[in-house]
Amino acid sequence: MMNKTLIALTIAASTFGILQTANACTTAAYHNGEAQVTVRTMDWNGYDNATVVGKGRGMEHSYSDTDGVSTKAKYAAIKIESFADATVAEGINEKGLEARILYLGTAAGTEFQQDVAGTPNVDAGQVPNFVLDNFASVAEALEGLKAVDVIPTGITGIPGHENEALYPPVHYQLVDATGDVAVVEYIGGEMKVYTEHGASYMSNDPAFDFHLNLDKEQVEPNSTIRASDRRLRAKLITEDLYQRGVTDSQQALVSMKATQATIFSGYNEQDPYADNATFPSLWTVFTDRTNKTIMLDRAHTFAVESYSFEMFDTSEPARVVLGENPTPNANFTKSLTEK
């Protein structure tokens, strides 16, 4: 069982450095009438073996090994599981609530809560699971998170660090079927929540108030793969849908391909702001909250996979594998370099 005490931030510098430059995801959520769609990239230097699963109502879950919240899932969900310990990176439940996890480093102030006696716990890596299983809206999810301690139990199964438990430098975005949105961060041990329109657009470091200040100052994006530029490009392109008054879900999904193109991190492009690391876009997901479907575009294939709640029995408390990585453990950057 995992000890829930705060994992030391003095993890070996080489290990932390690798994790610190490993994830460069971007997301943009659009909500206008019937058009309730989101695009998100998963940018990772390595592989995550993303598996799409359907989980039915009534599945029993515990969200921390010690003093953890335990529930039977109220809602069925489609989830994208990454890494060996099946961390849920992305998902949508049958009520149209989305939850996702993105990188936010400790240099940005990421520090989760302490285990307070008398308050149940949710591991930082389990927040999307907890949200998708138990809540129908952003408002409900935020109340649920306020009632628990989100603690920094290490994330295991990271390629190259299979036998380690790494401090989870992450933050979250929640979006529901009404268009409500929230970014949730834990800065200095305090839960920070942002629900303004700018929360529809999210990337990585620095902390989210920095990005909102860029919005306030009307900063124009540059062409780099730096987090602030990726987010601002996502916002710039997606805001065009509002200007055109797009309210049809299918039209919005097609239009969001333009957002995908502008936030796509490529495969070998180096980021001079992150030790010249590369952040291949291992996959992109398009989510339709109105029709409760997701479309997954993987780096290793040319076909887009489509998933819906019609593909499994939502009333059966079981985990059903809907789609797997066709090339397990394949490091896309490495394979391109070798060729």
mmCIF file of N, CA, C and O in Angstrom, residues 25-31 37-39 100 102 171-173 175 181-183 185 194 196-204 208 211-212 215 227-228 230-242 256 259 263:
data_model
loop_
_atom_site.group_PDB
_atom_site.id
_atom_site.type_symbol
_atom_site.label_atom_id
_atom_site.label_comp_id
_atom_site.label_asym_id
_atom_site.label_seq_id
_atom_site.Cartn_x
_atom_site.Cartn_y
_atom_site.Cartn_z
ATOM 1 N N CYS A 25 0.642 19.209 -22.894
ATOM 2 C CA CYS A 25 -0.706 19.108 -23.456
ATOM 3 C C CYS A 25 -1.374 20.484 -23.550
ATOM 4 O O CYS A 25 -1.019 21.419 -22.856
ATOM 5 N N THR A 26 -2.373 20.559 -24.437
ATOM 6 C CA THR A 26 -3.175 21.765 -24.589
ATOM 7 C C THR A 26 -4.623 21.359 -24.806
ATOM 8 O O THR A 26 -4.894 20.338 -25.447
ATOM 9 N N THR A 27 -5.555 22.164 -24.284
ATOM 10 C CA THR A 27 -6.975 21.861 -24.474
ATOM 11 C C THR A 27 -7.741 23.149 -24.751
ATOM 12 O O THR A 27 -7.367 24.226 -24.283
ATOM 13 N N ALA A 28 -8.814 23.008 -25.544
ATOM 14 C CA ALA A 28 -9.706 24.125 -25.832
ATOM 15 C C ALA A 28 -11.139 23.605 -25.830
ATOM 16 O O ALA A 28 -11.452 22.644 -26.538
ATOM 17 N N ALA A 29 -11.991 24.215 -25.020
ATOM 18 C CA ALA A 29 -13.398 23.811 -24.923
ATOM 19 C C ALA A 29 -14.284 24.897 -25.513
ATOM 20 O O ALA A 29 -14.145 26.078 -25.175
ATOM 21 N N TYR A 30 -15.198 24.489 -26.386
ATOM 22 C CA TYR A 30 -16.123 25.415 -27.040
ATOM 23 C C TYR A 30 -17.539 25.065 -26.608
ATOM 24 O O TYR A 30 -17.916 23.891 -26.547
ATOM 25 N N HIS A 31 -18.339 26.083 -26.304
ATOM 26 C CA HIS A 31 -19.710 25.847 -25.839
ATOM 27 C C HIS A 31 -20.605 26.969 -26.331
ATOM 28 O O HIS A 31 -20.524 28.109 -25.877
ATOM 29 N N VAL A 37 -18.140 21.145 -27.640
ATOM 30 C CA VAL A 37 -17.047 20.297 -28.099
ATOM 31 C C VAL A 37 -15.725 20.754 -27.482
ATOM 32 O O VAL A 37 -15.546 21.927 -27.136
ATOM 33 N N THR A 38 -14.819 19.802 -27.381
ATOM 34 C CA THR A 38 -13.491 20.068 -26.829
ATOM 35 C C THR A 38 -12.440 19.354 -27.661
ATOM 36 O O THR A 38 -12.683 18.259 -28.174
ATOM 37 N N VAL A 39 -11.271 19.964 -27.787
ATOM 38 C CA VAL A 39 -10.115 19.298 -28.374
ATOM 39 C C VAL A 39 -8.995 19.313 -27.338
ATOM 40 O O VAL A 39 -8.827 20.299 -26.614
ATOM 41 N N ARG A 100 -10.091 16.087 -17.124
ATOM 42 C CA ARG A 100 -8.790 15.763 -17.716
ATOM 43 C C ARG A 100 -7.672 16.260 -16.809
ATOM 44 O O ARG A 100 -7.859 17.167 -15.999
ATOM 45 N N LEU A 102 -3.597 17.538 -16.806
ATOM 46 C CA LEU A 102 -2.499 18.093 -17.593
ATOM 47 C C LEU A 102 -1.335 18.407 -16.668
ATOM 48 O O LEU A 102 -1.507 18.547 -15.449
ATOM 49 N N HIS A 171 -2.438 19.610 -13.010
ATOM 50 C CA HIS A 171 -3.649 20.360 -12.711
ATOM 51 C C HIS A 171 -4.761 19.805 -13.589
ATOM 52 O O HIS A 171 -4.541 18.871 -14.376
ATOM 53 N N TYR A 172 -5.980 20.359 -13.478
ATOM 54 C CA TYR A 172 -7.151 19.709 -14.041
ATOM 55 C C TYR A 172 -8.060 20.715 -14.742
ATOM 56 O O TYR A 172 -8.130 21.893 -14.368
ATOM 57 N N GLN A 173 -8.788 20.206 -15.739
ATOM 58 C CA GLN A 173 -9.867 20.979 -16.342
ATOM 59 C C GLN A 173 -11.143 20.146 -16.298
ATOM 60 O O GLN A 173 -11.127 18.939 -16.594
ATOM 61 N N VAL A 175 -15.289 20.289 -17.610
ATOM 62 C CA VAL A 175 -16.248 20.940 -18.501
ATOM 63 C C VAL A 175 -17.518 20.104 -18.495
ATOM 64 O O VAL A 175 -17.443 18.871 -18.519
ATOM 65 N N VAL A 181 -17.265 25.530 -17.060
ATOM 66 C CA VAL A 181 -15.887 25.081 -17.149
ATOM 67 C C VAL A 181 -15.133 25.524 -15.907
ATOM 68 O O VAL A 181 -15.455 26.559 -15.301
ATOM 69 N N ALA A 182 -14.140 24.752 -15.519
ATOM 70 C CA ALA A 182 -13.294 25.128 -14.380
ATOM 71 C C ALA A 182 -11.893 24.571 -14.577
ATOM 72 O O ALA A 182 -11.725 23.445 -15.062
ATOM 73 N N VAL A 183 -10.910 25.363 -14.228
ATOM 74 C CA VAL A 183 -9.533 24.895 -14.071
ATOM 75 C C VAL A 183 -9.278 24.797 -12.584
ATOM 76 O O VAL A 183 -9.582 25.728 -11.824
ATOM 77 N N GLU A 185 -6.339 23.967 -9.718
ATOM 78 C CA GLU A 185 -4.927 23.806 -9.400
ATOM 79 C C GLU A 185 -4.759 23.754 -7.892
ATOM 80 O O GLU A 185 -5.600 24.259 -7.143
ATOM 81 N N TYR A 194 -10.705 28.338 -11.115
ATOM 82 C CA TYR A 194 -10.953 29.401 -12.084
ATOM 83 C C TYR A 194 -12.118 28.969 -12.970
ATOM 84 O O TYR A 194 -12.062 27.916 -13.612
ATOM 85 N N GLU A 196 -13.922 31.424 -15.041
ATOM 86 C CA GLU A 196 -14.216 32.398 -16.081
ATOM 87 C C GLU A 196 -14.012 31.785 -17.466
ATOM 88 O O GLU A 196 -13.523 30.671 -17.618
ATOM 89 N N HIS A 197 -14.403 32.537 -18.494
ATOM 90 C CA HIS A 197 -14.335 32.018 -19.860
ATOM 91 C C HIS A 197 -12.931 31.560 -20.229
ATOM 92 O O HIS A 197 -12.750 30.569 -20.960
ATOM 93 N N GLY A 198 -11.912 32.249 -19.731
ATOM 94 C CA GLY A 198 -10.532 31.880 -20.044
ATOM 95 C C GLY A 198 -10.153 30.482 -19.613
ATOM 96 O O GLY A 198 -9.180 29.903 -20.124
ATOM 97 N N ALA A 199 -10.924 29.895 -18.673
ATOM 98 C CA ALA A 199 -10.649 28.531 -18.230
ATOM 99 C C ALA A 199 -10.949 27.504 -19.312
ATOM 100 O O ALA A 199 -10.602 26.332 -19.173
ATOM 101 N N SER A 200 -11.598 27.938 -20.395
ATOM 102 C CA SER A 200 -11.858 27.036 -21.516
ATOM 103 C C SER A 200 -10.576 26.670 -22.250
ATOM 104 O O SER A 200 -10.567 25.712 -23.027
ATOM 105 N N TYR A 201 -9.504 27.414 -22.019
ATOM 106 C CA TYR A 201 -8.241 27.220 -22.729
ATOM 107 C C TYR A 201 -7.143 26.976 -21.712
ATOM 108 O O TYR A 201 -6.933 27.779 -20.807
ATOM 109 N N MET A 202 -6.417 25.872 -21.875
ATOM 110 C CA MET A 202 -5.511 25.450 -20.813
ATOM 111 C C MET A 202 -4.281 24.782 -21.413
ATOM 112 O O MET A 202 -4.354 24.106 -22.440
ATOM 113 N N SER A 203 -3.145 25.013 -20.776
ATOM 114 C CA SER A 203 -1.927 24.314 -21.178
ATOM 115 C C SER A 203 -1.156 23.922 -19.925
ATOM 116 O O SER A 203 -1.669 23.196 -19.096
ATOM 117 N N ASN A 204 0.044 24.441 -19.768
ATOM 118 C CA ASN A 204 0.901 24.005 -18.664
ATOM 119 C C ASN A 204 1.431 25.217 -17.903
ATOM 120 O O ASN A 204 0.709 26.183 -17.716
ATOM 121 N N PHE A 208 -2.136 29.193 -13.486
ATOM 122 C CA PHE A 208 -3.157 29.667 -14.406
ATOM 123 C C PHE A 208 -3.423 31.165 -14.302
ATOM 124 O O PHE A 208 -3.834 31.787 -15.297
ATOM 125 N N HIS A 211 -1.661 32.963 -17.043
ATOM 126 C CA HIS A 211 -2.287 32.876 -18.357
ATOM 127 C C HIS A 211 -3.484 33.823 -18.455
ATOM 128 O O HIS A 211 -3.701 34.467 -19.499
ATOM 129 N N LEU A 212 -4.259 33.916 -17.381
ATOM 130 C CA LEU A 212 -5.397 34.830 -17.399
ATOM 131 C C LEU A 212 -4.940 36.286 -17.509
ATOM 132 O O LEU A 212 -5.627 37.118 -18.117
ATOM 133 N N ASP A 215 -4.420 37.109 -21.037
ATOM 134 C CA ASP A 215 -5.702 37.418 -21.675
ATOM 135 C C ASP A 215 -6.089 38.867 -21.414
ATOM 136 O O ASP A 215 -6.520 39.592 -22.319
ATOM 137 N N ALA A 227 4.179 26.738 -23.552
ATOM 138 C CA ALA A 227 2.803 26.519 -23.075
ATOM 139 C C ALA A 227 1.912 27.740 -23.285
ATOM 140 O O ALA A 227 0.766 27.617 -23.741
ATOM 141 N N SER A 228 2.401 28.924 -22.947
ATOM 142 C CA SER A 228 1.568 30.120 -23.068
ATOM 143 C C SER A 228 1.191 30.385 -24.521
ATOM 144 O O SER A 228 0.060 30.812 -24.815
ATOM 145 N N ARG A 230 0.963 28.046 -26.958
ATOM 146 C CA ARG A 230 0.006 27.021 -27.384
ATOM 147 C C ARG A 230 -1.397 27.365 -26.907
ATOM 148 O O ARG A 230 -2.376 27.242 -27.665
ATOM 149 N N ARG A 231 -1.510 27.785 -25.655
ATOM 150 C CA ARG A 231 -2.831 28.127 -25.130
ATOM 151 C C ARG A 231 -3.429 29.330 -25.863
ATOM 152 O O ARG A 231 -4.621 29.328 -26.203
ATOM 153 N N LEU A 232 -2.626 30.355 -26.081
ATOM 154 C CA LEU A 232 -3.145 31.546 -26.747
ATOM 155 C C LEU A 232 -3.547 31.255 -28.195
ATOM 156 O O LEU A 232 -4.531 31.815 -28.697
ATOM 157 N N ARG A 233 -2.807 30.364 -28.870
ATOM 158 C CA ARG A 233 -3.204 29.985 -30.228
ATOM 159 C C ARG A 233 -4.515 29.205 -30.202
ATOM 160 O O ARG A 233 -5.393 29.404 -31.056
ATOM 161 N N ALA A 234 -4.660 28.323 -29.207
ATOM 162 C CA ALA A 234 -5.916 27.582 -29.079
ATOM 163 C C ALA A 234 -7.079 28.533 -28.873
ATOM 164 O O ALA A 234 -8.163 28.370 -29.462
ATOM 165 N N LYS A 235 -6.860 29.529 -28.052
ATOM 166 C CA LYS A 235 -7.918 30.502 -27.784
ATOM 167 C C LYS A 235 -8.226 31.322 -29.032
ATOM 168 O O LYS A 235 -9.413 31.514 -29.383
ATOM 169 N N LEU A 236 -7.207 31.788 -29.718
ATOM 170 C CA LEU A 236 -7.393 32.630 -30.891
ATOM 171 C C LEU A 236 -8.208 31.914 -31.962
ATOM 172 O O LEU A 236 -9.165 32.478 -32.522
ATOM 173 N N ILE A 237 -7.866 30.670 -32.245
ATOM 174 C CA ILE A 237 -8.548 29.932 -33.306
ATOM 175 C C ILE A 237 -9.961 29.533 -32.888
ATOM 176 O O ILE A 237 -10.910 29.633 -33.671
ATOM 177 N N THR A 238 -10.126 29.107 -31.638
ATOM 178 C CA THR A 238 -11.449 28.675 -31.190
ATOM 179 C C THR A 238 -12.418 29.849 -31.072
ATOM 180 O O THR A 238 -13.618 29.704 -31.342
ATOM 181 N N GLU A 239 -11.914 30.998 -30.670
ATOM 182 C CA GLU A 239 -12.791 32.164 -30.553
ATOM 183 C C GLU A 239 -13.417 32.541 -31.896
ATOM 184 O O GLU A 239 -14.486 33.164 -31.941
ATOM 185 N N ASP A 240 -12.789 32.118 -32.983
ATOM 186 C CA ASP A 240 -13.365 32.375 -34.309
ATOM 187 C C ASP A 240 -14.728 31.691 -34.451
ATOM 188 O O ASP A 240 -15.614 32.203 -35.152
ATOM 189 N N LEU A 241 -14.916 30.556 -33.788
ATOM 190 C CA LEU A 241 -16.209 29.868 -33.848
ATOM 191 C C LEU A 241 -17.302 30.716 -33.212
ATOM 192 O O LEU A 241 -18.438 30.747 -33.704
ATOM 193 N N TYR A 242 -16.965 31.409 -32.130
ATOM 194 C CA TYR A 242 -17.947 32.298 -31.499
ATOM 195 C C TYR A 242 -18.284 33.461 -32.439
ATOM 196 O O TYR A 242 -19.445 33.844 -32.568
ATOM 197 N N MET A 256 -12.954 22.589 -35.198
ATOM 198 C CA MET A 256 -11.929 22.434 -34.163
ATOM 199 C C MET A 256 -10.671 21.753 -34.678
ATOM 200 O O MET A 256 -9.638 21.738 -34.002
ATOM 201 N N THR A 259 -8.073 24.238 -34.626
ATOM 202 C CA THR A 259 -7.442 24.395 -33.313
ATOM 203 C C THR A 259 -6.414 23.301 -33.090
ATOM 204 O O THR A 259 -5.310 23.548 -32.595
ATOM 205 N N ILE A 263 -2.248 23.803 -32.126
ATOM 206 C CA ILE A 263 -1.672 23.414 -30.833
ATOM 207 C C ILE A 263 -0.870 22.127 -30.921
ATOM 208 O O ILE A 263 -0.219 21.724 -29.960
#
